[in-house]
Structures are given as C-alpha cells and as structure tokens.
C-alpha cells in the first residue's frame, strides 16, 4: 500500500513542503503541497530530488572505530564504550574547556535542543556551535542589536506585494529558488527590482537597476544610498522620531559618502546609486532580501546593521512586504540558532551569562551549568591543540570552514573526535569514531525556515538497519554518562522547549498538526504566531541606528595576487554536496569545480573558456576549468564551494568578523594562471 507523508524539504531555508510516497521502506514518489503558503505547489530541482541520497550505497551502515590509522566496523556498544571512556579521560585530564561540540543545521529542532543540552549538562561546556557561524551569525548579531531580534522581520508570502525589492548579496533563484520565483512574481505585478551583486545572475534579467559593486564595499554603497535619501528629504521623519534612536550620529557619519566618493570605492556609477536610493525610499512598501554576500565578511555584522539602518530610515519595518530578510542557507539553520546550539545562549536566545535564565535551566535540567560563554566554530578551529575532544554532528567542517588545511591541523591535534553523519565525509577521515546517522525521512521532528516558520518533518520510512537518529544517539550516550535524557517522543522534547523558552511558549505538536506551522514569537497557546515582527514596537523597544564607516576587506588584491576571489552556491548543489552529489540528476549538471572569470581578464592572460587554470591564494592552489564570461566584473573571480575533491575553502581567508566571528569567505586576494600541462 502506498503511504503519503507530508514533510519539509531538507535543503535550503525556504522550507517548502511536499508529500513523500512510500511503499514499505522504499520511497516511490514526491509531490509538492499545493496548500503550503511558501511553496504553493512548487519545488525547485533539489526539492524534486530530495530523497535519492537516502538510499545511496555510500550510506554509513555501521559504527566505525579507527585503530592504527585504519577504520574498522564495530558494534554500537563498543563505539559508545570508547566514546564514554575518552570523554571521562579528557574531562579528568583537561577539564570541560577542552571539549567542543559542532551541532547541525540539518538536524531537527528537537535534536539541536538535545545536542546543546548534552554539551552543557554532560560536558559542562557552552562550546557548542554550528554552521550559522559560517553563514548567518552576523544576521543574528546585527539584527539583534538593531531591532532586538536576530531573525527575518517578514514572511516570504508577502514578497509579491512589495513595490520595491532590494536584493543584495543573494543569487536568489539559484540559492533559494522558490523565493526567487516570488521576486519575479513581484516584478510581474509592477515592483521595482534593485539588484546589488558583482555578478550578473538570473535576477539581472528581471532587475530595473543592477548595482555591480566590488565585493566588500556594501557599507559604503548603503551609506551612499542613505545620504542621497537624506539630501533629497525622502526619509520617514515620523518613523525616525517615534520609533528609533541614534539617528543624529548616523547622519553625521553619512556626510562624507557623496555619490562620487561611493563610486570611487564601490565601482557603482553615481547615477545608478542615486536612482536606486530614490526608488527604495519612495516606492513603499520596500523589502530587503539578503544572504551570504552580505554576511561573509569581516564586516558582516556591520553590513547587516547597515541594512537595518536603511530600512528604518525609510520606515520600512513592521509593515507587510517590507523589512530586512536574511535568506537562511540550510533547512534548519534558523532552528539550530533558536534551540541554543550557540555558545552564548540557551534555547530562545536566553543568555548563558544571565543568572535568571541559567538558574531556570539548572532547575529544569537538574544540573549545575557553566556561566562562561563558550567558543564559536571559528574559535574552536583557530589554534591547533586548544580543543582536545571534538564532537561533530552532521557538519563537514573540513569542507565548510575557511582555510580547510588549518581546520585539518586542529583535528589532527585533538586527542579524540567523534563524527555523526550519513556518509563518510572529509571530516570523518580525522575522526576516531564515526557513527551512522539517519536522514530526515527516517525520523520525526521540526525544522524552522528562514521566516521563523516551525514546520513538521515526519517519518516516511523506518531508519535503515543499524543507523540511528542523531537525537537517539545523544540520548543513549547521555544515559551512559550517568545523565539520563529520557523523552517519550519528539513532541515531548518540544514541550520542554516551549516550557523553558518564552518565544516558543505556544508551540506544540498538537497546534502544528492543526495549523500546519507556527511562526515565532508565539508566546502562549492562544497566540497565532507572528507573521510580521516589530509592528508596534521593536523587540528592544526603539530601533537602534548604528553609525558605521566603510572598512576594507582584510586581504585586498596586490601585485602578486591581483584578483578578488569570491565564492557561492549553484542551483544544483547544496553546501558540501554530500547529499546532492549522490543524486543522479543533480550531480550530472555541474560535475566539477570551476572558476568564473571576466572575458577581458581571460583574454589578457590567454585563458580560454573550459581551459585548465590554477587559482592560488596565500593558503593554497587549485586547478580547475575556467568559465570565461561577461557575467562577472573585471578583477573579480568566483568559485562554487561544493566539491570535496577540489575544496574551494583551501583558498578562502579565515580572518573573521570580530562580533559574529564569521570567516571572510567572500573576499580574498587571488591569482589565476593557465595551468601547467
Ligand atoms: Fe527545497 Fe529550497 Fe528548493 Fe524549496 S527552494 S524545494 S526548500 S531546496
């Protein structure tokens, strides 16, 4: 008999819903949910192909233990015993500061809650973090300090109602395709589309204005737009007066960002800058959409606060189809943050340093908790030897962290590393124990998408033999460590989260079944959830302007490395491609890494399209094929980061934003040469 299971896509943060059709333990088909408010019966190519990888022969089916440098299959019992023995040994020898836990944006909310609880209660450390550090930690920090809440202000389905959309640092149709479709719908309904991107992408065809800025000059561009708005009296004076603070300081800072000055730094012609500022300020409501082109800089947090400045200056916050909206990368990166898989907060963004919050969790969890903030991912992999025990779940850090070779040195220096994954990833090579996890279709739980929408995932098939969900593994280990974490089911974990976290107070599986989803904040059982944030007041009372100066990237082109290297995602792949790379249709389109280079630059260096070139930075060299094109500005080259056999991140710079600690993936100095044959 065919069973139909409604669930949520495991790839990007759009959170499309679909039905999986299964017979026994095989999935036979997929059909999009027509009623879903975000996807409305559509899926992108990744969504349509989101289950083939589950049955790939590469799936890990047994725990692996490394002995004398070689992995051997082992029983769960012996793998657990070895982990517990080494946790106890490292704890006795070095103490809790020697542990680091990397949680996963691919795991459910309930699993992330368990993982951070395990780190804090069993390992006595707040050093738990996840890949938000490498994508949207500046959104959490920047929006939190500007608005009092670090999440998207509006809902995806409002986008077609916008009169103007500013898309900056986002190749939306490839990275978040269903939101790309919503932007095109807005365009069809008459919205003005402003694109700020050094590359021409699908959206260039739909944009009214394309601001081709030099990577790393976003603050200068945004300050320039704000200065034009003020000089032309297009600001929302009432909103600024009634709802915000810090405006005078911002106004003073903007004075020097004349269109000519901005053109000199960003490369954007002053006429286009002025037109973009006028359009954004006068066509209301106006929405800002952004992604990693904004966040992955040493100024990531300041970039985000500059977007918040622009939105507040024009009164574009707290209204339908307006606001500042980060497009979260992974399916549950929003949820992993929300659940406290971060080194400074428990679930619901409650500070570990706040006595009242910590006391509440101590009482509920019946354990003494550390008052000290933990290490971020970037800090865990900063100094080889600092961390003695890594516990890494569903995250291929060797692939995804900047300056991969340095990450490898940190893993090699650790005394013990545990990895959970579906596949034997790059990071697993450096583990002592590798545990076979189960996928999104083999478990119950929830994911939270980019617009704070908590949605169910449901079990379509039983876990493949000998695999276990990450949540089950964590609970079993906690039990062996003498700290039982027993829950009847995923729903009862959500009940604990709701009981301890005011912004999720009204969330329960009963309500999710009834309503389909809930957008937080949802403080009580009668609350319908929040589609638009900051309507009457900001979460922090008044919105805060920050006076921010342009600051150049940490590593700029010079005589030896004359190009700016930037990186990103392509439509057919997803992050480290552990899943999409094991899906026939997705992996056949772009099977290998490449570098996009401007045609004038290529001609000057006698580089032909599809010829082999060496791309080098101060950290390494890769040989890949050239994609010669006019879709990128001269002086800038671009590479996707998906390919494990040609790791782009051996090239990227691990200089990080001092506030959010994100690495500067989007700008580093590079050179390109025809490859020696
Ligand atoms: Fe999945 Fe994102 Fe594609 Fe929707 S847009 S189907 S969530 S990958």
XYZ file of C-alpha atoms and ligand atoms in Angstrom:
685
model
C 0.000 0.000 0.000
C 1.250 3.489 -0.863
C 1.688 5.794 2.130
C 1.758 9.571 1.673
C 3.782 11.531 4.255
C 3.743 15.332 4.454
C 7.189 16.684 5.272
C 9.601 19.601 4.793
C 12.455 19.856 2.270
C 15.877 19.026 3.768
C 17.855 21.520 1.677
C 17.526 25.289 1.825
C 15.902 27.610 4.352
C 12.844 28.298 2.195
C 11.182 25.291 3.825
C 8.970 24.005 1.000
C 6.565 21.200 1.916
C 5.900 18.045 -0.050
C 4.397 14.581 0.220
C 6.660 11.576 0.052
C 5.015 8.486 -1.343
C 6.403 5.276 0.093
C 5.774 1.577 -0.125
C 7.297 -0.338 2.752
C 10.761 1.054 3.240
C 11.155 2.492 -0.273
C 10.172 5.957 -1.416
C 8.446 5.826 -4.787
C 7.478 9.442 -5.453
C 7.197 13.018 -4.354
C 4.512 15.648 -4.863
C 4.563 19.273 -3.692
C 1.984 20.504 -1.199
C -0.431 22.794 -3.031
C -1.658 24.431 0.178
C 1.722 25.390 1.540
C 1.897 29.204 1.844
C 5.540 29.409 0.765
C 5.905 26.812 -1.986
C 2.265 26.788 -3.272
C 2.645 23.546 -5.170
C 6.150 24.236 -6.459
C 9.568 22.799 -5.722
C 12.964 23.520 -7.185
C 15.114 20.853 -8.815
C 16.706 19.999 -5.440
C 13.324 19.569 -3.768
C 12.102 17.213 -6.511
C 15.266 15.154 -5.989
C 15.478 15.289 -2.220
C 15.302 11.604 -1.307
C 17.559 9.637 -3.706
C 20.616 10.173 -1.490
C 18.886 8.412 1.418
C 19.235 5.073 -0.392
C 22.704 5.659 -1.829
C 25.075 2.694 -1.355
C 27.574 5.051 0.326
C 25.267 5.399 3.361
C 27.142 4.500 6.541
C 25.574 1.339 7.956
C 27.814 0.522 10.905
C 29.774 2.487 13.504
C 33.454 2.807 12.573
C 36.351 2.828 15.012
C 39.848 3.899 13.980
C 42.637 1.527 15.013
C 46.238 2.091 13.973
C 45.101 4.693 11.449
C 42.518 2.381 9.801
C 38.756 2.309 10.264
C 37.079 -0.971 11.256
C 33.370 -1.677 11.552
C 32.229 -2.027 15.148
C 29.104 -2.563 17.233
C 27.187 0.384 18.655
C 28.020 -0.914 22.127
C 31.786 -0.839 21.572
C 31.669 2.562 19.831
C 29.692 4.038 22.718
C 32.036 2.475 25.286
C 35.070 4.009 23.576
C 33.447 7.447 23.389
C 32.384 7.397 27.040
C 35.854 6.223 28.142
C 37.505 9.077 26.248
C 35.044 11.718 27.425
C 35.871 10.693 31.004
C 39.621 10.615 30.315
C 39.736 14.025 28.610
C 37.465 15.568 31.257
C 39.696 14.261 34.078
C 42.905 15.358 32.367
C 41.971 18.743 30.837
C 38.519 19.758 32.133
C 35.424 20.997 30.288
C 37.189 23.767 28.314
C 38.888 21.103 26.210
C 35.565 19.964 24.636
C 33.875 21.428 21.574
C 30.566 20.331 20.069
C 29.545 21.171 16.499
C 25.805 20.784 16.095
C 23.957 20.582 12.795
C 21.599 22.800 10.829
C 20.461 19.598 9.105
C 19.204 18.115 12.375
C 15.739 18.832 13.718
C 14.959 21.469 16.324
C 14.440 18.756 18.901
C 17.848 17.201 18.118
C 19.594 20.568 18.311
C 17.968 21.157 21.677
C 19.247 17.755 22.877
C 22.748 18.388 21.487
C 23.167 21.740 23.257
C 21.745 20.192 26.430
C 24.254 17.343 26.112
C 27.152 19.830 25.696
C 26.044 21.921 28.650
C 24.796 19.241 31.036
C 27.085 16.270 30.224
C 30.286 18.002 29.065
C 29.866 21.115 31.274
C 30.764 23.417 28.381
C 28.999 26.150 26.432
C 31.322 25.500 23.480
C 28.554 24.357 21.170
C 28.048 25.992 17.811
C 27.025 25.128 14.264
C 27.256 26.312 10.676
C 25.249 29.518 11.284
C 28.695 30.778 12.252
C 29.720 30.406 8.622
C 26.537 31.855 7.138
C 24.177 33.980 9.209
C 25.772 34.629 12.603
C 26.072 38.305 11.529
C 22.296 38.315 10.909
C 21.679 37.095 14.447
C 24.128 39.638 15.921
C 23.324 42.550 13.584
C 19.530 42.310 13.637
C 19.586 41.604 17.373
C 21.466 44.809 18.141
C 19.459 46.928 15.649
C 15.944 45.508 16.170
C 16.218 43.357 19.320
C 15.599 40.098 17.415
C 18.044 38.327 15.133
C 15.623 36.877 12.578
C 13.752 37.814 9.396
C 11.215 40.556 10.023
C 8.587 39.464 7.461
C 7.079 36.430 5.762
C 8.027 35.036 2.373
C 4.455 35.054 1.013
C 4.281 38.864 1.415
C 7.039 39.466 -1.150
C 4.796 39.703 -4.249
C 3.020 42.656 -2.571
C 6.229 44.728 -2.317
C 6.503 47.821 -4.546
C 10.284 47.684 -4.446
C 12.703 44.870 -3.553
C 16.387 45.419 -2.865
C 18.283 42.139 -3.279
C 21.841 42.392 -2.055
C 24.406 39.617 -1.730
C 21.961 36.935 -2.833
C 21.747 34.877 -6.006
C 18.179 34.052 -5.013
C 16.950 31.994 -7.996
C 19.872 29.567 -7.538
C 20.332 29.539 -3.767
C 16.678 29.970 -2.688
C 14.751 29.218 -5.903
C 11.205 29.412 -4.602
C 11.871 32.863 -3.137
C 13.421 33.786 -6.491
C 10.076 32.860 -8.069
C 8.279 35.141 -5.549
C 10.575 38.039 -6.515
C 9.773 37.505 -10.191
C 6.043 37.462 -9.297
C 6.517 40.840 -7.572
C 8.225 42.138 -10.714
C 5.291 40.925 -12.849
C 2.980 42.872 -10.554
C 4.952 46.062 -11.108
C 7.555 46.071 -8.320
C 10.869 47.769 -8.997
C 13.749 45.333 -8.537
C 17.144 46.621 -7.407
C 19.948 44.073 -7.532
C 23.312 44.676 -5.853
C 25.706 41.941 -6.987
C 29.147 41.911 -8.641
C 27.882 39.129 -10.916
C 25.105 39.003 -13.467
C 22.693 36.271 -12.414
C 19.216 35.171 -13.492
C 17.851 38.090 -11.464
C 19.765 40.585 -13.611
C 17.214 39.843 -16.353
C 14.416 40.936 -14.043
C 16.093 43.850 -12.300
C 15.422 47.504 -13.112
C 18.744 48.542 -11.620
C 21.847 46.413 -11.253
C 24.480 47.810 -8.902
C 27.645 45.884 -9.775
C 29.610 46.664 -6.667
C 33.128 45.491 -5.874
C 32.900 42.713 -3.242
C 33.416 44.022 0.297
C 32.061 47.548 -0.308
C 28.472 47.058 0.892
C 28.638 49.526 3.797
C 29.927 52.256 1.505
C 27.130 51.552 -1.005
C 24.405 51.563 1.678
C 25.791 54.712 3.330
C 25.772 56.347 -0.095
C 22.112 55.385 -0.646
C 21.175 56.725 2.796
C 22.960 60.030 2.161
C 21.014 60.515 -1.087
C 17.752 59.763 0.758
C 18.538 62.370 3.428
C 19.737 65.019 0.986
C 16.538 64.632 -1.033
C 14.286 64.610 2.058
C 12.977 61.103 1.305
C 13.443 59.748 4.839
C 10.440 58.860 7.042
C 10.775 61.595 9.650
C 7.903 60.421 11.815
C 9.186 56.850 11.982
C 12.678 58.069 12.841
C 11.340 60.353 15.581
C 8.818 57.948 17.136
C 10.403 54.530 16.689
C 14.197 54.852 16.659
C 17.273 56.205 18.428
C 20.828 57.093 17.342
C 19.823 58.950 14.161
C 21.981 62.069 14.732
C 25.173 60.058 14.930
C 24.299 58.192 11.733
C 23.506 61.435 9.903
C 26.937 62.847 10.782
C 28.702 59.691 9.591
C 26.873 59.675 6.253
C 28.051 63.173 5.299
C 31.224 62.061 3.547
C 29.524 59.312 1.470
C 28.823 61.515 -1.544
C 27.847 59.699 -4.762
C 31.285 60.493 -6.208
C 33.092 59.129 -3.136
C 30.917 55.986 -3.184
C 31.515 55.458 -6.913
C 35.268 55.598 -6.294
C 35.108 52.811 -3.679
C 32.281 50.580 -4.910
C 32.622 50.993 -8.677
C 28.862 51.729 -8.910
C 28.155 54.721 -11.182
C 26.742 57.592 -9.138
C 23.652 57.969 -11.375
C 22.633 54.349 -10.660
C 23.262 54.776 -6.941
C 21.041 57.877 -6.833
C 18.274 56.182 -8.808
C 18.382 53.131 -6.528
C 18.175 55.303 -3.389
C 15.197 57.233 -4.755
C 13.359 54.062 -5.778
C 13.922 52.262 -2.475
C 12.848 55.293 -0.394
C 9.782 56.282 -2.387
C 8.189 53.022 -3.566
C 6.569 51.584 -0.439
C 6.463 49.009 0.918
C 10.051 48.125 0.106
C 11.621 44.862 1.175
C 15.295 43.981 1.621
C 16.406 40.439 0.799
C 19.979 39.443 1.527
C 22.173 36.447 2.052
C 25.808 35.437 2.362
C 27.123 38.167 0.060
C 26.319 40.467 2.975
C 27.267 38.291 5.917
C 30.510 36.505 4.962
C 32.826 39.451 5.543
C 34.909 40.747 8.424
C 32.270 43.494 8.495
C 29.360 41.004 8.351
C 27.561 42.309 11.448
C 28.065 45.937 10.384
C 26.782 45.093 6.889
C 23.575 43.700 8.424
C 23.130 46.711 10.719
C 23.627 48.996 7.696
C 20.674 47.267 6.013
C 18.680 47.779 9.223
C 19.685 51.486 9.132
C 18.410 51.811 5.553
C 15.090 50.120 6.370
C 14.490 52.246 9.496
C 15.478 55.464 7.729
C 12.619 54.945 5.267
C 10.113 53.484 7.760
C 10.235 50.116 6.013
C 9.968 47.965 9.140
C 6.918 46.498 10.891
C 4.692 46.648 7.792
C 3.611 43.962 5.309
C 6.046 43.283 2.433
C 8.782 45.408 3.985
C 11.613 44.743 6.431
C 15.039 43.130 6.425
C 15.012 39.484 5.486
C 18.046 37.194 5.663
C 17.671 34.116 3.477
C 18.916 31.359 5.752
C 21.067 28.824 3.951
C 20.327 25.400 5.389
C 16.954 23.826 6.053
C 17.187 24.288 9.823
C 19.922 26.825 10.444
C 17.302 29.168 11.905
C 16.128 26.393 14.213
C 19.629 25.387 15.311
C 20.172 29.006 16.440
C 16.732 29.151 18.056
C 17.389 25.952 20.003
C 20.561 27.318 21.612
C 23.167 25.445 19.559
C 25.205 28.606 20.088
C 27.938 29.279 22.650
C 26.240 32.234 24.341
C 22.557 31.369 24.609
C 20.145 28.626 25.633
C 17.029 27.967 23.543
C 15.022 31.105 22.758
C 18.164 33.316 22.863
C 18.378 33.334 26.680
C 21.882 34.289 27.726
C 24.075 31.733 29.497
C 25.563 34.656 31.436
C 22.204 35.805 32.768
C 21.714 34.373 36.281
C 17.951 34.154 35.989
C 17.983 32.304 32.657
C 20.771 29.982 33.724
C 19.028 29.311 37.043
C 15.856 28.350 35.174
C 17.705 25.799 33.011
C 19.658 24.483 36.012
C 16.421 23.844 37.846
C 14.738 22.178 34.876
C 17.753 20.081 33.871
C 18.813 19.366 37.470
C 22.464 20.163 36.855
C 24.956 22.975 37.530
C 25.710 24.905 34.326
C 28.728 26.931 33.244
C 28.415 30.718 33.435
C 31.196 31.190 30.878
C 30.359 31.788 27.209
C 31.722 29.003 25.007
C 33.789 29.064 21.845
C 32.388 29.747 18.395
C 33.187 27.393 15.479
C 35.827 29.865 14.279
C 37.486 29.871 17.710
C 37.327 26.082 18.049
C 39.377 25.841 14.834
C 41.658 28.796 15.477
C 44.533 27.297 17.414
C 45.631 23.649 16.882
C 45.774 21.824 20.225
C 43.324 24.085 22.023
C 40.465 21.574 21.723
C 41.246 18.030 22.830
C 37.837 16.468 22.112
C 35.657 17.378 19.122
C 32.099 16.082 18.902
C 30.895 16.895 15.358
C 27.371 16.146 14.170
C 26.203 16.341 10.541
C 28.688 19.016 9.549
C 31.670 18.519 7.263
C 33.866 21.185 8.858
C 36.917 20.329 6.733
C 34.818 21.199 3.703
C 32.832 24.128 5.034
C 35.167 26.150 7.292
C 37.506 28.688 5.648
C 41.180 27.750 5.234
C 40.499 23.988 5.286
C 44.118 22.952 5.799
C 44.179 24.818 9.089
C 40.989 23.049 10.208
C 42.683 19.722 9.456
C 45.630 20.690 11.691
C 43.212 21.364 14.565
C 41.523 17.980 14.083
C 44.885 16.217 13.897
C 45.982 17.849 17.148
C 42.821 16.801 19.010
C 43.076 13.660 21.165
C 39.641 12.339 20.226
C 36.995 13.176 17.636
C 33.507 11.771 17.171
C 31.566 12.332 13.942
C 27.917 11.508 13.184
C 26.990 11.568 9.519
C 25.023 9.864 6.759
C 28.182 9.477 4.660
C 31.907 9.182 5.193
C 32.667 12.894 4.717
C 36.065 14.685 4.638
C 35.889 15.391 8.374
C 35.260 11.710 9.137
C 38.788 10.911 7.889
C 40.138 12.625 11.019
C 37.675 11.059 13.485
C 38.319 8.275 15.982
C 34.713 7.110 15.923
C 32.181 7.626 13.125
C 28.517 6.912 13.882
C 25.926 6.204 11.113
C 23.052 8.671 11.428
C 19.601 8.575 9.877
C 18.089 11.100 7.476
C 15.130 13.481 7.565
C 12.737 10.912 6.125
C 13.582 8.394 8.856
C 12.567 10.491 11.868
C 10.011 12.811 13.461
C 10.675 16.423 14.360
C 10.503 20.026 13.224
C 12.567 22.406 11.087
C 12.335 26.200 11.223
C 12.677 28.019 7.922
C 14.018 31.472 7.012
C 10.862 33.310 8.078
C 10.714 31.734 11.571
C 8.177 29.106 10.455
C 8.279 25.975 12.603
C 7.151 23.017 10.482
C 6.891 19.281 10.954
C 9.028 16.634 9.338
C 7.538 13.170 9.533
C 8.897 9.681 9.347
C 8.147 8.172 5.903
C 10.271 5.036 6.372
C 11.975 3.266 9.268
C 15.669 4.134 9.795
C 17.890 2.000 7.562
C 19.162 -1.015 9.517
C 21.891 -0.182 12.040
C 21.518 3.601 11.673
C 20.133 5.845 14.405
C 18.842 9.404 14.551
C 21.264 11.975 15.980
C 18.798 12.614 18.807
C 18.678 8.956 19.771
C 22.480 8.688 19.743
C 22.784 11.719 22.029
C 20.188 10.373 24.464
C 21.855 6.952 24.617
C 25.284 8.479 25.262
C 23.919 10.819 27.927
C 22.419 7.813 29.684
C 25.792 6.013 29.660
C 27.433 9.136 31.063
C 25.062 9.000 34.026
C 22.806 11.873 32.913
C 19.602 10.288 31.568
C 17.825 12.413 28.960
C 14.619 10.423 28.502
C 11.754 11.638 26.341
C 8.712 9.730 25.149
C 8.942 11.222 21.644
C 9.880 14.350 19.660
C 6.661 16.052 20.749
C 7.632 15.807 24.425
C 11.026 17.405 23.647
C 9.143 20.304 22.015
C 7.007 20.578 25.164
C 10.182 21.040 27.245
C 11.491 23.657 24.767
C 8.175 25.542 24.929
C 8.155 25.414 28.724
C 11.630 26.913 29.014
C 11.685 29.375 26.108
C 9.145 32.250 26.155
C 9.265 32.904 22.378
C 8.144 29.284 21.771
C 5.680 29.135 24.711
C 2.681 28.443 22.455
C 4.330 25.841 20.222
C 3.231 22.207 20.460
C 2.850 19.289 18.077
C -0.941 19.408 18.585
C -1.007 23.008 17.336
C 1.417 22.286 14.484
C -0.853 19.429 13.342
C -3.864 21.732 13.482
C -2.336 24.882 11.946
C 0.377 23.405 9.706
C 3.069 25.742 11.071
C 3.711 28.444 13.667
C 5.974 31.469 13.229
C 7.753 32.556 16.375
C 7.487 34.548 18.565
C 4.496 32.542 19.735
C 4.381 33.147 23.482
C 1.254 31.200 24.514
C -1.198 28.546 23.378
C -3.728 31.124 22.142
C -1.155 33.125 20.150
C -1.439 32.640 16.350
C 2.297 33.163 15.748
C 3.951 36.263 14.267
C 3.983 36.953 10.530
C 5.448 40.457 10.796
C 7.774 41.494 13.561
C 8.253 44.922 15.197
C 4.808 46.243 14.179
C 4.013 48.420 17.198
C 7.423 48.461 18.827
C 10.797 46.853 18.204
C 11.679 43.783 20.249
C 14.216 46.040 22.018
C 11.790 48.971 22.391
C 13.214 51.519 19.966
C 15.105 50.515 16.833
C 18.763 51.460 17.043
C 20.690 53.212 14.272
C 24.401 52.422 14.146
C 26.832 54.912 12.621
C 29.083 52.633 10.556
C 32.099 53.519 8.449
C 33.287 51.569 5.419
C 36.152 49.242 6.236
C 38.067 47.385 3.502
C 38.292 43.590 3.441
C 41.157 42.042 5.406
C 43.046 40.833 2.322
C 42.937 43.046 -0.781
C 44.419 42.408 -4.235
C 48.050 43.377 -4.760
C 50.808 42.865 -7.335
C 51.221 39.187 -6.512
C 47.530 38.306 -6.048
C 45.706 40.800 -8.292
C 42.155 39.363 -8.219
C 39.366 39.300 -5.626
C 38.152 35.718 -5.141
C 34.524 35.366 -4.085
C 32.594 32.121 -3.524
C 28.991 30.882 -3.529
C 26.376 28.287 -4.345
C 24.943 26.913 -7.615
C 21.387 25.731 -8.214
C 22.085 22.013 -8.473
C 24.209 21.581 -5.385
C 23.861 22.132 -1.756
C 26.737 23.118 0.524
C 29.253 20.274 0.776
C 27.212 18.243 -1.753
C 27.283 15.146 0.455
C 23.606 14.712 -0.465
C 23.212 16.457 -3.848
C 26.474 14.900 -5.074
C 24.837 11.498 -4.530
C 21.741 12.363 -6.557
C 21.872 11.424 -10.255
C 20.090 14.403 -11.805
C 21.765 16.995 -9.586
C 25.315 15.738 -9.919
C 25.261 15.412 -13.726
C 24.707 19.145 -14.385
C 27.853 20.637 -12.843
C 30.028 17.634 -12.024
C 33.226 19.548 -11.252
C 34.544 22.732 -9.702
C 35.269 25.769 -11.906
C 36.278 29.414 -11.686
C 34.271 32.178 -13.314
C 36.457 34.894 -14.811
C 35.677 38.030 -16.806
C 36.310 37.710 -20.567
C 38.632 40.770 -20.719
C 40.769 39.378 -17.889
C 40.817 35.971 -19.557
C 41.832 37.419 -22.930
C 44.682 39.392 -21.338
C 46.054 36.175 -19.830
C 45.321 33.979 -22.890
C 42.863 31.875 -20.902
C 40.206 30.154 -22.973
C 36.775 29.012 -21.850
C 36.961 25.495 -20.302
C 40.779 25.547 -20.308
C 42.533 24.464 -17.107
C 43.774 27.231 -14.809
C 45.488 27.367 -11.433
C 43.812 29.557 -8.836
C 46.111 30.447 -5.945
C 45.840 32.413 -2.739
C 48.240 32.714 0.170
C 46.749 29.488 1.567
C 46.768 27.114 -1.387
C 46.303 26.349 -5.079
C 43.558 24.568 -7.011
C 43.498 23.563 -10.666
C 40.035 23.873 -12.190
C 38.383 24.761 -15.502
C 37.839 28.407 -16.433
C 34.304 29.619 -17.107
C 35.001 32.726 -19.172
C 32.097 35.126 -19.087
C 30.904 38.726 -19.096
C 28.693 37.863 -16.116
C 31.340 38.927 -13.619
C 33.072 42.287 -13.284
C 36.762 42.563 -14.268
C 39.176 41.965 -11.411
C 36.850 39.555 -9.596
C 36.773 35.753 -9.904
C 34.138 33.449 -8.436
C 34.051 29.779 -7.440
C 31.349 27.480 -6.031
C 32.240 25.721 -2.770
C 30.529 22.353 -3.248
C 33.246 19.994 -4.473
C 35.004 17.721 -1.987
C 37.729 16.682 -4.478
C 38.601 20.340 -5.215
C 37.957 22.150 -1.957
C 37.466 25.847 -2.648
C 37.871 26.535 1.046
C 41.565 25.690 0.963
C 41.794 29.097 -0.741
C 39.491 31.241 1.405
C 40.592 33.535 4.193
C 39.880 32.679 7.833
C 40.051 36.290 9.013
C 36.799 36.823 10.884
C 34.281 39.448 11.873
C 35.144 40.452 15.459
C 31.483 40.448 16.554
C 29.928 37.383 14.940
C 33.200 35.518 14.264
C 32.182 34.615 10.693
C 35.033 33.999 8.243
C 35.600 36.277 5.231
C 34.637 33.788 2.511
C 33.542 36.462 0.063
C 36.799 38.375 -0.395
C 40.401 37.291 -0.555
C 43.325 38.099 -2.844
C 43.993 35.532 -5.571
C 45.875 34.955 -8.780
C 44.892 32.954 -11.859
C 47.305 31.413 -14.330
C 46.946 28.969 -17.218
C 47.640 25.560 -15.682
C 50.983 23.967 -16.489
C 50.344 20.841 -18.503
Fe 13.871 22.691 -1.111
Fe 14.771 25.203 -1.025
Fe 14.184 24.088 -3.353
Fe 12.221 24.702 -1.664
S 13.585 26.139 -2.668
S 12.415 22.804 -2.816
S 13.230 24.288 0.325
S 15.807 23.449 -1.938
